[in-house]
PDB file of C-alpha atoms in Angstrom:
ATOM      1  CA  MET A   1      27.855 -23.168 -25.788  1.00 39.00           C
ATOM      2  CA  PRO A   2      27.000 -22.611 -22.064  1.00 41.00           C
ATOM      3  CA  VAL A   3      28.377 -19.528 -20.393  1.00 39.00           C
ATOM      4  CA  ASP A   4      29.673 -19.529 -16.810  1.00 43.00           C
ATOM      5  CA  ASP A   5      27.045 -17.802 -14.619  1.00 44.00           C
ATOM      6  CA  GLU A   6      29.606 -15.667 -12.786  1.00 44.00           C
ATOM      7  CA  THR A   7      31.269 -14.560 -15.985  1.00 45.00           C
ATOM      8  CA  SER A   8      27.869 -13.831 -17.505  1.00 44.00           C
ATOM      9  CA  ALA A   9      26.700 -11.899 -14.428  1.00 49.00           C
ATOM     10  CA  ALA A  10      29.892  -9.838 -14.333  1.00 52.00           C
ATOM     11  CA  SER A  11      29.784  -9.022 -18.037  1.00 57.00           C
ATOM     12  CA  GLU A  12      26.073  -8.102 -17.909  1.00 74.00           C
ATOM     13  CA  THR A  13      26.406  -5.903 -14.817  1.00 75.00           C
ATOM     14  CA  PRO A  14      26.360  -2.209 -15.711  1.00 80.00           C
ATOM     15  CA  ASP A  15      29.312  -0.119 -14.632  1.00 86.00           C
ATOM     16  CA  ALA A  16      29.306   1.415 -11.163  1.00 87.00           C
ATOM     17  CA  ASP A  17      28.474   4.915 -12.468  1.00 89.00           C
ATOM     18  CA  THR A  18      25.302   3.613 -14.113  1.00 91.00           C
ATOM     19  CA  LEU A  19      24.281   1.673 -11.000  1.00 90.00           C
ATOM     20  CA  LEU A  20      24.832   4.696  -8.751  1.00 92.00           C
ATOM     21  CA  ALA A  21      22.923   6.994 -11.111  1.00 92.00           C
ATOM     22  CA  ARG A  22      19.976   4.564 -11.247  1.00 91.00           C
ATOM     23  CA  ALA A  23      19.883   4.413  -7.450  1.00 90.00           C
ATOM     24  CA  GLY A  24      20.097   8.210  -7.114  1.00 92.00           C
ATOM     25  CA  PHE A  25      23.383   8.220  -5.218  1.00 93.00           C
ATOM     26  CA  ASP A  26      24.564  11.698  -4.181  1.00 93.00           C
ATOM     27  CA  ALA A  27      27.986  11.692  -2.536  1.00 91.00           C
ATOM     28  CA  ASP A  28      27.325  15.084  -0.933  1.00 92.00           C
ATOM     29  CA  GLU A  29      24.239  13.755   0.866  1.00 93.00           C
ATOM     30  CA  SER A  30      25.374  10.224   1.696  1.00 94.00           C
ATOM     31  CA  VAL A  31      27.182   8.702   4.648  1.00 94.00           C
ATOM     32  CA  LEU A  32      29.054   6.594   2.086  1.00 96.00           C
ATOM     33  CA  THR A  33      32.023   7.652   0.048  1.00 96.00           C
ATOM     34  CA  ARG A  34      31.693   7.234  -3.704  1.00 95.00           C
ATOM     35  CA  ARG A  35      34.060   4.244  -3.595  1.00 95.00           C
ATOM     36  CA  GLN A  36      32.031   2.602  -0.829  1.00 97.00           C
ATOM     37  CA  ALA A  37      28.848   3.108  -2.844  1.00 96.00           C
ATOM     38  CA  GLU A  38      30.515   1.655  -5.951  1.00 94.00           C
ATOM     39  CA  VAL A  39      31.637  -1.448  -4.098  1.00 96.00           C
ATOM     40  CA  LEU A  40      28.241  -2.015  -2.462  1.00 95.00           C
ATOM     41  CA  ALA A  41      26.399  -1.502  -5.752  1.00 94.00           C
ATOM     42  CA  LEU A  42      28.591  -4.056  -7.508  1.00 95.00           C
ATOM     43  CA  ARG A  43      28.432  -6.545  -4.611  1.00 95.00           C
ATOM     44  CA  GLU A  44      24.634  -6.264  -4.581  1.00 93.00           C
ATOM     45  CA  ARG A  45      24.717  -7.262  -8.253  1.00 93.00           C
ATOM     46  CA  GLY A  46      26.526 -10.469  -7.292  1.00 94.00           C
ATOM     47  CA  LEU A  47      30.078  -9.613  -8.266  1.00 95.00           C
ATOM     48  CA  ARG A  48      32.910 -11.165  -6.287  1.00 96.00           C
ATOM     49  CA  GLN A  49      35.397  -8.920  -4.532  1.00 96.00           C
ATOM     50  CA  SER A  50      38.145 -10.029  -6.923  1.00 96.00           C
ATOM     51  CA  ASP A  51      35.979  -9.058  -9.941  1.00 95.00           C
ATOM     52  CA  ILE A  52      35.282  -5.664  -8.387  1.00 95.00           C
ATOM     53  CA  ALA A  53      38.973  -5.182  -7.698  1.00 96.00           C
ATOM     54  CA  ASP A  54      39.704  -5.830 -11.371  1.00 95.00           C
ATOM     55  CA  ARG A  55      37.016  -3.364 -12.463  1.00 93.00           C
ATOM     56  CA  LEU A  56      38.213  -0.662 -10.076  1.00 92.00           C
ATOM     57  CA  GLY A  57      41.927  -1.247 -10.540  1.00 94.00           C
ATOM     58  CA  THR A  58      42.686  -2.134  -6.944  1.00 96.00           C
ATOM     59  CA  SER A  59      43.305  -5.200  -4.776  1.00 97.00           C
ATOM     60  CA  ARG A  60      40.719  -7.652  -3.429  1.00 97.00           C
ATOM     61  CA  ALA A  61      41.931  -6.806   0.087  1.00 97.00           C
ATOM     62  CA  ASN A  62      41.186  -3.134  -0.540  1.00 97.00           C
ATOM     63  CA  VAL A  63      37.714  -3.959  -1.850  1.00 97.00           C
ATOM     64  CA  SER A  64      37.116  -6.085   1.246  1.00 97.00           C
ATOM     65  CA  SER A  65      38.150  -3.207   3.503  1.00 97.00           C
ATOM     66  CA  VAL A  66      36.021  -0.680   1.608  1.00 97.00           C
ATOM     67  CA  GLU A  67      33.014  -3.022   1.730  1.00 97.00           C
ATOM     68  CA  ALA A  68      33.395  -3.590   5.474  1.00 97.00           C
ATOM     69  CA  SER A  69      33.591   0.158   6.106  1.00 97.00           C
ATOM     70  CA  ALA A  70      30.577   0.779   3.882  1.00 97.00           C
ATOM     71  CA  ARG A  71      28.453  -1.824   5.643  1.00 96.00           C
ATOM     72  CA  ASP A  72      29.488  -0.367   9.007  1.00 96.00           C
ATOM     73  CA  ASN A  73      28.489   3.124   7.818  1.00 96.00           C
ATOM     74  CA  VAL A  74      25.124   1.823   6.602  1.00 95.00           C
ATOM     75  CA  GLU A  75      24.483   0.162   9.965  1.00 93.00           C
ATOM     76  CA  ARG A  76      25.413   3.366  11.808  1.00 94.00           C
ATOM     77  CA  ALA A  77      23.061   5.349   9.570  1.00 94.00           C
ATOM     78  CA  ARG A  78      20.241   2.897  10.292  1.00 89.00           C
ATOM     79  CA  GLU A  79      20.898   3.196  14.014  1.00 86.00           C
ATOM     80  CA  THR A  80      20.861   6.997  13.751  1.00 90.00           C
ATOM     81  CA  VAL A  81      17.506   6.934  11.956  1.00 88.00           C
ATOM     82  CA  ALA A  82      16.094   4.490  14.522  1.00 83.00           C
ATOM     83  CA  PHE A  83      17.291   6.780  17.330  1.00 84.00           C
ATOM     84  CA  ALA A  84      15.694   9.847  15.718  1.00 88.00           C
ATOM     85  CA  GLU A  85      12.448   7.954  15.183  1.00 84.00           C
ATOM     86  CA  ALA A  86      12.466   6.776  18.803  1.00 81.00           C
ATOM     87  CA  LEU A  87      12.852  10.355  19.979  1.00 85.00           C
ATOM     88  CA  SER A  88       9.867  11.548  17.976  1.00 87.00           C
ATOM     89  CA  ALA A  89       7.591   8.517  18.437  1.00 92.00           C
ATOM     90  CA  PRO A  90       4.448   9.343  20.433  1.00 95.00           C
ATOM     91  CA  VAL A  91       4.635   5.954  22.175  1.00 95.00           C
ATOM     92  CA  ARG A  92       7.746   4.711  23.946  1.00 94.00           C
ATOM     93  CA  VAL A  93       7.582   1.637  26.139  1.00 95.00           C
ATOM     94  CA  GLU A  94      10.552   0.352  28.092  1.00 96.00           C
ATOM     95  CA  ILE A  95      10.479  -3.398  28.552  1.00 97.00           C
ATOM     96  CA  THR A  96      12.713  -4.258  31.441  1.00 96.00           C
ATOM     97  CA  VAL A  97      14.993  -7.221  31.940  1.00 97.00           C
ATOM     98  CA  GLY A  98      13.109 -10.226  33.261  1.00 97.00           C
ATOM     99  CA  THR A  99       9.788  -9.268  31.676  1.00 97.00           C
ATOM    100  CA  ASP A 100       7.812 -12.169  30.240  1.00 96.00           C
ATOM    101  CA  LEU A 101       7.308 -11.533  26.527  1.00 95.00           C
ATOM    102  CA  TYR A 102       3.632 -12.438  27.029  1.00 95.00           C
ATOM    103  CA  ASP A 103       3.276  -9.261  29.138  1.00 97.00           C
ATOM    104  CA  ALA A 104       4.714  -6.950  26.465  1.00 96.00           C
ATOM    105  CA  PRO A 105       1.544  -6.501  24.355  1.00 96.00           C
ATOM    106  CA  LYS A 106      -0.433  -5.152  27.307  1.00 96.00           C
ATOM    107  CA  LEU A 107       2.337  -2.660  28.073  1.00 97.00           C
ATOM    108  CA  VAL A 108       2.326  -1.486  24.446  1.00 97.00           C
ATOM    109  CA  TYR A 109      -1.481  -1.419  24.145  1.00 96.00           C
ATOM    110  CA  ASP A 110      -1.841   0.581  27.378  1.00 97.00           C
ATOM    111  CA  ALA A 111       0.729   3.152  26.244  1.00 96.00           C
ATOM    112  CA  CYS A 112      -0.905   3.395  22.802  1.00 96.00           C
ATOM    113  CA  ASP A 113      -4.340   3.884  24.347  1.00 95.00           C
ATOM    114  CA  GLU A 114      -2.955   6.672  26.529  1.00 95.00           C
ATOM    115  CA  ALA A 115      -1.371   8.376  23.492  1.00 95.00           C
ATOM    116  CA  GLY A 116      -4.365   7.796  21.218  1.00 95.00           C
ATOM    117  CA  VAL A 117      -2.339   5.686  18.764  1.00 95.00           C
ATOM    118  CA  LYS A 118      -3.875   2.638  17.081  1.00 93.00           C
ATOM    119  CA  VAL A 119      -1.795  -0.533  16.857  1.00 91.00           C
ATOM    120  CA  GLY A 120      -2.726  -2.883  14.059  1.00 87.00           C
ATOM    121  CA  HIS A 121      -1.217  -5.987  15.656  1.00 92.00           C
ATOM    122  CA  THR A 122      -2.858  -8.783  17.594  1.00 95.00           C
ATOM    123  CA  ALA A 123      -1.172  -9.712  20.872  1.00 95.00           C
ATOM    124  CA  PRO A 124       0.479 -12.852  19.414  1.00 95.00           C
ATOM    125  CA  ASP A 125       1.672 -10.870  16.379  1.00 95.00           C
ATOM    126  CA  LEU A 126       3.042  -8.128  18.622  1.00 95.00           C
ATOM    127  CA  MET A 127       4.901 -10.691  20.771  1.00 95.00           C
ATOM    128  CA  LYS A 128       6.364 -12.256  17.640  1.00 94.00           C
ATOM    129  CA  THR A 129       7.382  -8.867  16.230  1.00 94.00           C
ATOM    130  CA  ILE A 130       9.060  -7.797  19.463  1.00 95.00           C
ATOM    131  CA  GLY A 131      10.789 -11.162  19.872  1.00 94.00           C
ATOM    132  CA  GLU A 132      12.116 -11.215  16.307  1.00 94.00           C
ATOM    133  CA  ARG A 133      13.281  -7.601  16.273  1.00 92.00           C
ATOM    134  CA  ALA A 134      14.915  -7.907  19.690  1.00 94.00           C
ATOM    135  CA  GLY A 135      17.147 -10.720  18.466  1.00 93.00           C
ATOM    136  CA  ASP A 136      19.101 -12.409  21.227  1.00 94.00           C
ATOM    137  CA  ALA A 137      17.851  -9.866  23.788  1.00 95.00           C
ATOM    138  CA  VAL A 138      14.862 -12.198  24.148  1.00 95.00           C
ATOM    139  CA  GLN A 139      15.415 -15.853  24.917  1.00 94.00           C
ATOM    140  CA  GLY A 140      12.353 -18.031  25.016  1.00 92.00           C
ATOM    141  CA  ARG A 141       9.785 -15.793  26.661  1.00 93.00           C
ATOM    142  CA  GLU A 142      12.229 -13.856  28.831  1.00 96.00           C
ATOM    143  CA  VAL A 143      13.547 -10.398  28.015  1.00 97.00           C
ATOM    144  CA  ARG A 144      17.270 -10.616  28.825  1.00 97.00           C
ATOM    145  CA  GLU A 145      18.238  -7.043  27.854  1.00 96.00           C
ATOM    146  CA  GLN A 146      16.207  -3.884  28.265  1.00 96.00           C
ATOM    147  CA  LEU A 147      14.200  -3.027  25.161  1.00 96.00           C
ATOM    148  CA  LEU A 148      12.597   0.150  23.929  1.00 94.00           C
ATOM    149  CA  VAL A 149       9.460  -0.400  21.862  1.00 95.00           C
ATOM    150  CA  THR A 150       8.262   2.660  19.966  1.00 94.00           C
ATOM    151  CA  VAL A 151       5.077   3.127  17.991  1.00 94.00           C
ATOM    152  CA  ASP A 152       4.698   5.955  15.499  1.00 91.00           C
ATOM    153  CA  ASN A 153       1.469   7.753  14.601  1.00 89.00           C
ATOM    154  CA  GLU A 154       0.750   5.214  11.859  1.00 89.00           C
ATOM    155  CA  GLY A 155       1.109   2.290  14.280  1.00 90.00           C
ATOM    156  CA  ALA A 156       4.512   1.110  13.021  1.00 90.00           C
ATOM    157  CA  ILE A 157       6.450  -0.782  15.685  1.00 92.00           C
ATOM    158  CA  ARG A 158      10.192  -0.415  16.246  1.00 91.00           C
ATOM    159  CA  VAL A 159      12.256  -2.312  18.777  1.00 93.00           C
ATOM    160  CA  ARG A 160      15.625  -1.048  19.989  1.00 90.00           C
ATOM    161  CA  ARG A 161      18.107  -1.885  22.670  1.00 88.00           C
ATOM    162  CA  PRO A 162      18.746   1.421  24.456  1.00 77.00           C
TER     163      PRO A 162
END
């Protein structure tokens, strides 16, 4: 007899403690509370908020709120890491509003040459990378919001909006 995929997924999903242990979660070192980590771990395994609420003995609205806070905390942590990496990157290139995206690779290559950092991207690949990572700050070929492109010692490119 066929089993409903959602029911099967929920019944086969390990409990939150097991998921957190497998992922190496440490509440003392994390920006997430234990409850936030539990909710994210279960959501990443495909459980619906109502199923998680049942497992955790709370309401779906509470799970929704906890998940939203957790995702916000994760995004803030990512931004903090990106900021720290930008501070320590040997190459920092500001791309000003109005710059043609086609001019960005030369700016990056010149700064990398000056810092002695090798970039493993062709000009078209670098334009594509900057355009994609800048999101809506680039429209067509025009930079619409100031961007900060950093390159670390290994040649990894990061794009931020300062």
